[in-house]
Amino acid sequence: MTESLSAICNARLPGQAGLFRLPITAGRFGAPQAQSHSKPQPVGEGEFDAAGQLVTAPFVEPHIHLDAALTAGEPRWNRSGTLFEGIECWSERKPMLTRDDVVGRAEQTLKLFAAHGIQYVRTHVDVTDPSLVALDAMLEVRERVRDAVDLQIVAFPQEGILSFPDGQALMADALERGADVVGGIPHFEFTRDYGVESVKILMDLAERHDRLVDVHCDEIDDPESRFLEVLAAEALARDYGRRVSASHTCAMHAYNNAYCSRLFRLLTKSGLRFVALPTENLHLQGRFDGYPKRRGVTRVPELLDAGLKVAFGQDSIRDPWYPMGNGNLLRTLDVGLHACHMLGMDRIESALELITDNGAAVMNLPEYGIGEGLPARCVVLNGESPYEVLLNQTPVRASIRDGRVLVQRRPETPEVAGWPDSPAGGALHANR
Ligand code: 17E
Ligand code: FE2
């Protein structure tokens, strides 16, 4: 990495007028200083020029499965496109896992994420494997990549805590080995009773080991799948809500509104956090529907309007569940805003919180944001407003970590041959 910077200049900050200089000392931000000119100014030696573009805290990937990344088609393709066939394909790939296989694919994926401005990642690692080879490999990766990314590891029981042989003991073992977060998958357990019991078991484990919780919860179109209420009630009773995330919650898309109204009362009391995986669940859900087909993405705007924290994540990068993915969270955000009817200008203006602040809330990051005394970590985006950034969809211009440039990209200007010299067109940032 490069020398430490002394400041980032010509930075535009979300929701604030004008340009700022963000001083950096010993890898931490000083207080942002408003610049007197509204146009970018030349920068000094050792300063980074944000060129009037939007600067935010680094992107957060709150939900990915790195152990399965880049295994799509191995040993066979998921033909139905369902979650359950994905789990079958994965259980055929699992016996082939080795330390080098997992470390190689995970680090290749994390490098892709780093190039897209992601500096915080929560990965689920399947622990329904008596060898725990993927878990051990990922614990190693967590240390190997720490200069570039903060990695949180979820002990994730892909084939169930009660439905997989020794599932409970494997979870406990994974936590003892150093997993940061307790996972679960109640909708996959053989029975509803197992599902409820699994939630109690995983909450007990979390309390006992003082860990965070992130449950794959109701990733199914079945409106009768109601494990979210169990998780929220457990979190509330144990006063643990801020440390608990519910991922997917696809069934909420199919719940009736009367039930949702009752459920939201509990959700707001519990303070649970949410992760929606719009690209993944648009692909996996609705598979048993005729037309019209459900979108299967949880009720994002309603959760946000209830004051709850919702983050977007990618879930997969070319694995048995999802053959696509390129590491660009702006793509996930774009798809999610479309799927959730969130293209009103007020939603667009606050959209970046879905891949920044709310992800940080899910991960319980203690020192996140741009502010005096916080680690000098940020990304320089392509655009002067969230609207422009979303329209451009271009990967970040720069990612800065602890005052050093981790990633830098020159902005591209495509040349279109023979194009006439047109008069200035409509401003993209119409809202400013
Ligand atoms: N495992 C699971 O249960 N659900 C998913 N969406 C993925 C893995 C990617
Ligand atoms: Fe997942």
Coordinates of C-alpha atoms and ligand atoms in Angstrom, one line a residue:
M1 CA 0.0 0.0 0.0
T2 CA 0.9 3.6 -0.4
E3 CA 2.2 6.2 2.1
S4 CA -0.4 7.6 4.5
L5 CA -2.3 10.6 3.2
S6 CA -2.5 13.8 5.1
A7 CA -6.0 14.7 3.9
I8 CA -8.8 14.0 1.4
C9 CA -9.8 17.3 -0.4
N10 CA -12.6 18.3 -2.6
A11 CA -14.9 15.8 -1.0
R12 CA -18.7 16.1 -1.2
L13 CA -20.4 14.6 1.8
P14 CA -23.9 13.1 1.7
G15 CA -26.6 15.6 2.6
Q16 CA -24.2 18.5 3.0
A17 CA -23.7 21.4 0.7
G18 CA -20.2 22.4 -0.5
L19 CA -16.9 20.7 -0.5
F20 CA -14.8 19.5 2.4
R21 CA -11.2 18.7 3.4
L22 CA -11.0 15.7 5.6
P23 CA -7.7 15.9 7.5
I24 CA -6.0 12.6 8.5
T25 CA -3.5 12.0 11.4
A26 CA -2.1 8.6 12.3
G27 CA -4.7 6.9 10.2
R28 CA -7.7 8.7 11.7
F29 CA -9.9 11.5 10.5
G30 CA -9.8 15.0 12.1
A31 CA -12.8 17.2 12.0
P32 CA -14.1 17.8 8.4
Q33 CA -13.2 21.4 7.2
A34 CA -15.6 23.2 4.9
Q35 CA -13.7 24.5 1.9
S36 CA -14.4 28.1 0.9
H37 CA -14.8 27.4 -2.8
S38 CA -17.6 25.4 -4.3
K39 CA -15.4 24.2 -7.2
P40 CA -12.7 21.6 -6.6
Q41 CA -9.3 23.3 -5.8
P42 CA -5.8 22.0 -6.5
V43 CA -4.5 19.7 -3.8
G44 CA -1.2 19.7 -2.0
E45 CA 1.5 17.0 -1.7
G46 CA 0.2 14.0 0.2
E47 CA -3.4 15.0 -0.1
F48 CA -6.0 12.9 -2.1
D49 CA -8.2 14.7 -4.6
A50 CA -11.8 13.6 -4.4
A51 CA -12.5 15.9 -7.4
G52 CA -15.9 17.1 -6.1
Q53 CA -17.3 13.5 -6.0
L54 CA -19.4 12.0 -3.2
V55 CA -17.3 10.5 -0.4
T56 CA -18.9 8.0 2.0
A57 CA -17.8 5.5 4.6
P58 CA -16.7 2.2 2.9
F59 CA -19.3 -0.1 1.5
V60 CA -20.4 -3.0 3.8
E61 CA -21.2 -6.4 2.5
P62 CA -23.3 -7.8 5.4
H63 CA -24.2 -11.2 3.9
I64 CA -22.1 -13.4 1.6
H65 CA -21.2 -17.1 1.5
L66 CA -17.5 -17.1 0.8
D67 CA -17.0 -20.8 1.3
A68 CA -19.2 -21.5 -1.7
A69 CA -18.1 -18.5 -3.8
L70 CA -17.0 -19.4 -7.4
T71 CA -18.3 -23.0 -7.3
A72 CA -21.3 -22.6 -9.6
G73 CA -21.6 -25.7 -11.8
E74 CA -19.5 -27.9 -9.5
P75 CA -20.2 -30.7 -9.5
R76 CA -23.4 -29.9 -11.4
W77 CA -25.6 -26.9 -12.2
N78 CA -28.7 -26.0 -10.2
R79 CA -31.4 -26.6 -12.8
S80 CA -34.6 -25.7 -10.9
G81 CA -33.2 -22.4 -9.5
T82 CA -34.6 -23.2 -6.1
L83 CA -32.9 -22.8 -2.7
F84 CA -33.4 -26.5 -2.0
E85 CA -31.7 -27.7 -5.1
G86 CA -28.8 -25.3 -4.4
I87 CA -28.4 -26.9 -1.0
E88 CA -28.3 -30.3 -2.6
C89 CA -25.6 -29.2 -5.2
W90 CA -23.6 -27.7 -2.3
S91 CA -23.8 -30.9 -0.2
E92 CA -22.3 -32.7 -3.2
R93 CA -19.5 -30.1 -3.5
K94 CA -18.8 -30.1 0.2
P95 CA -16.7 -33.3 0.4
M96 CA -14.3 -31.8 -2.1
L97 CA -13.4 -28.8 0.0
T98 CA -9.8 -28.4 1.0
R99 CA -8.0 -25.6 2.9
D100 CA -6.4 -24.3 -0.4
D101 CA -9.7 -24.5 -2.3
V102 CA -11.5 -22.4 0.3
V103 CA -8.8 -19.9 0.9
G104 CA -8.2 -19.4 -2.8
R105 CA -11.8 -18.8 -3.7
A106 CA -12.6 -16.7 -0.7
E107 CA -9.6 -14.4 -1.2
Q108 CA -10.2 -14.0 -4.9
T109 CA -13.8 -12.9 -4.0
L110 CA -12.6 -10.6 -1.3
K111 CA -10.2 -8.9 -3.7
L112 CA -13.1 -8.3 -6.1
F113 CA -15.1 -6.8 -3.2
A114 CA -12.1 -4.6 -2.2
A115 CA -11.9 -3.3 -5.7
H116 CA -15.6 -2.3 -5.3
G117 CA -15.0 -0.3 -2.2
I118 CA -16.1 -3.0 0.3
Q119 CA -14.0 -2.9 3.5
Y120 CA -16.4 -4.8 5.9
V121 CA -17.7 -8.3 5.1
R122 CA -19.9 -10.7 7.1
T123 CA -19.6 -14.2 5.6
H124 CA -21.7 -17.3 6.5
V125 CA -19.6 -20.4 6.6
D126 CA -21.3 -23.8 6.5
V127 CA -20.5 -25.8 9.7
T128 CA -22.7 -28.8 8.9
D129 CA -19.5 -30.6 7.9
P130 CA -17.8 -32.8 10.5
S131 CA -14.4 -31.7 9.2
L132 CA -15.1 -28.0 9.7
V133 CA -12.5 -27.5 6.9
A134 CA -14.2 -24.4 5.5
L135 CA -14.5 -22.8 8.9
D136 CA -10.8 -23.3 9.7
A137 CA -9.8 -21.9 6.3
M138 CA -12.0 -18.9 6.8
L139 CA -10.6 -18.2 10.3
E140 CA -7.2 -18.1 8.6
V141 CA -8.5 -15.8 5.8
R142 CA -9.9 -13.4 8.4
E143 CA -6.3 -12.8 9.6
R144 CA -4.6 -12.9 6.2
V145 CA -6.8 -10.1 4.8
R146 CA -7.1 -7.9 7.8
D147 CA -5.2 -5.0 6.3
A148 CA -7.8 -4.8 3.5
V149 CA -11.0 -5.9 5.0
D150 CA -12.7 -6.6 8.4
L151 CA -14.2 -10.0 8.1
Q152 CA -16.9 -11.4 10.4
I153 CA -17.5 -15.1 10.3
V154 CA -21.0 -16.7 11.0
A155 CA -21.2 -20.3 12.1
F156 CA -23.9 -21.2 9.6
P157 CA -25.7 -24.6 9.9
Q158 CA -26.7 -24.9 6.3
E159 CA -28.3 -28.4 6.7
G160 CA -29.9 -27.6 10.1
I161 CA -29.0 -27.5 13.8
L162 CA -31.4 -30.3 14.7
S163 CA -31.9 -31.9 11.3
F164 CA -28.1 -32.6 10.7
P165 CA -26.3 -35.2 12.7
D166 CA -24.4 -33.5 15.6
G167 CA -25.6 -30.1 14.3
Q168 CA -25.6 -28.6 17.8
A169 CA -22.1 -29.9 18.7
L170 CA -20.7 -28.6 15.4
M171 CA -22.1 -25.1 16.1
A172 CA -20.6 -25.1 19.6
D173 CA -17.3 -26.3 18.2
A174 CA -17.3 -23.6 15.5
L175 CA -17.8 -20.9 18.2
E176 CA -15.0 -22.3 20.3
R177 CA -12.7 -22.2 17.2
G178 CA -13.5 -18.4 16.9
A179 CA -16.6 -17.8 14.8
D180 CA -17.9 -14.3 15.5
V181 CA -21.6 -14.8 14.9
V182 CA -24.2 -17.5 15.5
G183 CA -26.3 -18.5 12.5
G184 CA -29.4 -20.6 11.9
I185 CA -31.8 -21.8 9.3
P186 CA -35.2 -22.6 11.0
H187 CA -37.2 -22.9 7.7
F188 CA -34.9 -25.7 6.5
E189 CA -35.3 -27.8 9.7
F190 CA -37.4 -30.9 9.2
T191 CA -40.4 -29.7 11.3
R192 CA -41.8 -26.4 12.6
D193 CA -41.0 -27.6 16.1
Y194 CA -37.4 -28.2 15.2
G195 CA -37.3 -24.7 13.7
V196 CA -38.6 -23.1 16.9
E197 CA -36.2 -25.2 19.0
S198 CA -33.3 -24.3 16.8
V199 CA -33.9 -20.6 17.3
K200 CA -33.8 -21.1 21.1
I201 CA -30.6 -23.2 20.9
L202 CA -28.8 -20.6 18.8
M203 CA -29.8 -17.8 21.0
D204 CA -28.6 -19.8 24.1
L205 CA -25.3 -20.3 22.3
A206 CA -25.0 -16.6 21.4
E207 CA -25.6 -15.6 25.0
R208 CA -23.2 -18.2 26.4
H209 CA -20.4 -17.2 24.1
D210 CA -21.2 -13.5 24.0
R211 CA -21.6 -13.5 20.2
L212 CA -23.8 -11.7 17.6
V213 CA -26.6 -13.5 15.8
D214 CA -27.5 -13.7 12.1
V215 CA -30.2 -16.1 11.1
H216 CA -31.3 -17.2 7.6
C217 CA -34.9 -16.7 8.5
D218 CA -37.9 -17.7 6.5
E219 CA -36.1 -17.8 3.1
I220 CA -39.1 -19.4 1.5
D221 CA -42.4 -18.3 -0.1
D222 CA -44.5 -20.1 2.4
P223 CA -46.6 -17.5 4.3
E224 CA -46.9 -20.0 7.2
S225 CA -43.1 -19.8 7.8
R226 CA -43.1 -17.6 10.8
F227 CA -39.8 -18.1 12.5
L228 CA -39.1 -14.3 12.4
E229 CA -41.6 -13.8 15.2
V230 CA -39.8 -16.5 17.2
L231 CA -36.4 -14.9 16.7
A232 CA -37.7 -11.4 17.5
A233 CA -39.5 -12.6 20.7
E234 CA -36.4 -14.4 21.9
A235 CA -34.2 -11.4 21.2
L236 CA -36.7 -9.1 23.0
A237 CA -37.0 -11.4 26.0
R238 CA -33.2 -11.6 26.3
D239 CA -32.7 -7.8 25.5
Y240 CA -30.4 -8.9 22.7
G241 CA -32.2 -7.3 19.6
R242 CA -29.4 -4.9 18.5
R243 CA -27.0 -7.8 18.3
V244 CA -29.5 -10.0 16.2
S245 CA -30.0 -9.9 12.5
A246 CA -32.7 -11.6 10.4
S247 CA -31.5 -12.3 6.9
H248 CA -33.8 -12.9 3.9
T249 CA -37.2 -12.9 5.7
C250 CA -38.7 -13.7 2.2
A251 CA -41.9 -15.1 3.7
M252 CA -42.8 -11.7 4.9
H253 CA -43.4 -10.8 1.3
A254 CA -46.2 -13.4 1.4
Y255 CA -47.6 -12.7 4.8
N256 CA -51.0 -11.1 5.0
N257 CA -51.1 -7.4 6.0
A258 CA -53.1 -8.1 9.3
Y259 CA -50.4 -10.5 10.5
C260 CA -47.6 -8.1 9.4
S261 CA -49.2 -5.3 11.3
R262 CA -49.1 -7.4 14.5
L263 CA -45.5 -8.6 13.6
F264 CA -44.1 -5.1 13.1
R265 CA -45.2 -4.2 16.7
L266 CA -42.9 -7.0 17.9
L267 CA -40.1 -6.2 15.4
T268 CA -39.9 -2.5 16.5
K269 CA -39.9 -3.5 20.2
S270 CA -37.1 -6.0 19.6
G271 CA -34.9 -3.7 17.6
L272 CA -33.8 -6.5 15.3
R273 CA -31.7 -5.7 12.2
F274 CA -32.5 -6.9 8.7
V275 CA -30.6 -8.0 5.6
A276 CA -32.4 -8.2 2.3
L277 CA -30.7 -10.0 -0.6
P278 CA -32.6 -8.7 -3.6
T279 CA -30.7 -10.2 -6.5
E280 CA -30.5 -13.6 -4.9
N281 CA -34.1 -13.8 -3.8
L282 CA -35.6 -12.5 -7.0
H283 CA -33.8 -15.4 -8.6
L284 CA -34.6 -18.1 -6.0
Q285 CA -38.1 -17.2 -4.9
G286 CA -41.4 -17.4 -6.8
R287 CA -40.2 -20.8 -8.2
F288 CA -43.4 -22.6 -7.2
D289 CA -45.7 -19.8 -8.4
G290 CA -47.6 -19.6 -11.6
Y291 CA -48.2 -16.1 -12.9
P292 CA -48.2 -13.6 -11.3
K293 CA -44.9 -14.6 -9.6
R294 CA -44.0 -13.2 -6.2
R295 CA -40.7 -11.2 -6.0
G296 CA -39.8 -12.8 -2.7
V297 CA -37.9 -9.8 -1.4
T298 CA -38.8 -8.8 2.2
R299 CA -40.8 -5.6 3.0
V300 CA -37.9 -3.2 2.8
P301 CA -39.6 0.2 2.7
E302 CA -42.1 -0.8 5.4
L303 CA -39.3 -1.9 7.7
L304 CA -37.3 1.3 7.0
D305 CA -40.4 3.4 7.7
A306 CA -40.9 1.6 11.0
G307 CA -37.5 2.8 12.0
L308 CA -35.7 -0.5 11.6
K309 CA -32.3 -1.0 10.0
V310 CA -32.3 -2.8 6.7
A311 CA -29.1 -3.5 4.7
F312 CA -28.7 -5.0 1.2
G313 CA -26.2 -7.8 0.6
Q314 CA -25.1 -9.9 -2.4
D315 CA -25.5 -13.3 -0.7
S316 CA -23.7 -15.2 -3.5
I317 CA -21.0 -14.8 -6.1
R318 CA -21.3 -17.6 -8.7
D319 CA -22.3 -20.5 -6.4
P320 CA -24.9 -23.3 -6.4
W321 CA -27.6 -20.8 -5.6
Y322 CA -26.8 -18.0 -8.0
P323 CA -24.7 -18.0 -11.1
M324 CA -24.1 -14.2 -11.4
G325 CA -22.4 -11.6 -9.3
N326 CA -19.5 -9.2 -9.8
G327 CA -18.8 -7.7 -6.4
N328 CA -20.4 -4.4 -7.2
L329 CA -22.9 -3.6 -4.4
L330 CA -24.3 -0.7 -6.6
R331 CA -25.7 -3.4 -8.8
T332 CA -27.4 -5.1 -5.9
L333 CA -28.7 -1.7 -4.7
D334 CA -30.1 -0.9 -8.1
V335 CA -31.9 -4.2 -8.4
G336 CA -33.2 -3.9 -4.8
L337 CA -34.6 -0.4 -5.3
H338 CA -36.4 -1.6 -8.4
A339 CA -37.8 -4.8 -6.8
C340 CA -39.0 -2.9 -3.7
H341 CA -40.7 0.1 -5.4
M342 CA -38.0 2.4 -4.0
L343 CA -37.3 4.7 -6.9
G344 CA -39.0 7.7 -5.4
M345 CA -36.5 10.6 -5.1
D346 CA -36.6 10.5 -1.3
R347 CA -35.7 6.8 -1.3
I348 CA -32.9 7.4 -3.9
E349 CA -31.4 10.2 -1.9
S350 CA -31.1 8.0 1.2
A351 CA -30.4 4.7 -0.8
L352 CA -26.7 4.6 0.0
E353 CA -27.4 3.9 3.7
L354 CA -28.6 0.4 2.6
I355 CA -25.0 -0.5 1.6
T356 CA -23.2 1.6 4.2
D357 CA -24.6 2.7 7.6
N358 CA -27.3 0.0 7.8
G359 CA -24.8 -2.7 7.0
A360 CA -22.6 -1.3 9.8
A361 CA -25.5 -1.5 12.1
V362 CA -26.1 -5.1 11.2
M363 CA -22.5 -5.9 11.8
N364 CA -22.4 -3.9 15.0
L365 CA -19.3 -2.1 13.8
P366 CA -18.0 0.0 16.6
E367 CA -16.0 2.7 14.7
Y368 CA -17.8 3.3 11.4
G369 CA -18.4 6.6 9.5
I370 CA -16.7 9.7 8.5
G371 CA -16.0 11.8 11.6
E372 CA -13.4 13.2 13.9
G373 CA -11.4 10.4 15.6
L374 CA -12.8 7.6 13.5
P375 CA -10.5 5.4 11.3
A376 CA -9.8 7.2 8.0
R377 CA -11.7 4.8 5.9
C378 CA -13.9 5.9 3.0
V379 CA -14.7 5.5 -0.7
V380 CA -14.8 8.1 -3.4
L381 CA -17.8 7.4 -5.6
N382 CA -18.6 8.3 -9.3
G383 CA -21.1 11.1 -8.9
E384 CA -21.9 14.2 -7.0
S385 CA -25.1 12.9 -5.5
P386 CA -26.6 9.5 -4.6
Y387 CA -28.8 9.8 -7.6
E388 CA -25.9 10.4 -9.9
V389 CA -23.9 7.5 -8.3
L390 CA -26.9 5.2 -8.9
L391 CA -27.3 6.3 -12.4
N392 CA -23.6 5.8 -13.2
Q393 CA -23.3 2.3 -11.6
T394 CA -19.6 2.8 -12.0
P395 CA -17.2 1.1 -9.6
V396 CA -15.7 3.4 -6.9
R397 CA -12.9 5.7 -7.9
A398 CA -11.0 5.1 -4.7
S399 CA -11.1 3.2 -1.5
I400 CA -9.1 4.5 1.4
R401 CA -8.3 2.6 4.5
D402 CA -6.6 4.0 7.6
G403 CA -5.3 6.9 5.6
R404 CA -3.8 4.8 2.8
V405 CA -5.0 4.3 -0.8
L406 CA -6.2 0.7 -1.1
V407 CA -7.9 1.1 -4.5
Q408 CA -7.7 3.8 -7.2
R409 CA -9.3 3.9 -10.6
R410 CA -9.1 6.6 -13.3
P411 CA -12.6 7.7 -14.3
E412 CA -13.4 6.5 -17.8
T413 CA -14.7 8.7 -20.6
P414 CA -15.9 6.6 -23.5
E415 CA -15.3 7.9 -27.0
V416 CA -18.2 7.4 -29.3
A417 CA -16.9 7.6 -32.9
G418 CA -18.4 10.2 -35.2
W419 CA -20.7 11.7 -32.6
P420 CA -21.8 15.3 -33.3
D421 CA -20.8 18.1 -30.9
S422 CA -24.2 18.3 -29.0
P423 CA -25.3 21.2 -26.8
A424 CA -25.1 20.5 -23.1
G425 CA -27.9 18.1 -22.1
G426 CA -30.0 17.5 -19.0
A427 CA -28.2 17.6 -15.7
L428 CA -28.1 14.2 -14.1
H429 CA -28.2 15.7 -10.6
A430 CA -31.5 17.4 -11.2
N431 CA -32.3 17.3 -7.5
R432 CA -29.5 19.5 -6.3
Ligands
17E1 N1 -27.6 -20.9 1.6 C1 -28.9 -20.6 1.9 O1 -29.5 -21.3 2.8 N2 -29.5 -19.6 1.3 C2 -28.8 -18.9 0.4 N3 -29.5 -17.9 -0.3 C3 -27.5 -19.2 0.1 C4 -26.9 -20.2 0.7 C5 -26.7 -18.4 -1.0
FE2_2 FE -27.5 -16.4 2.6

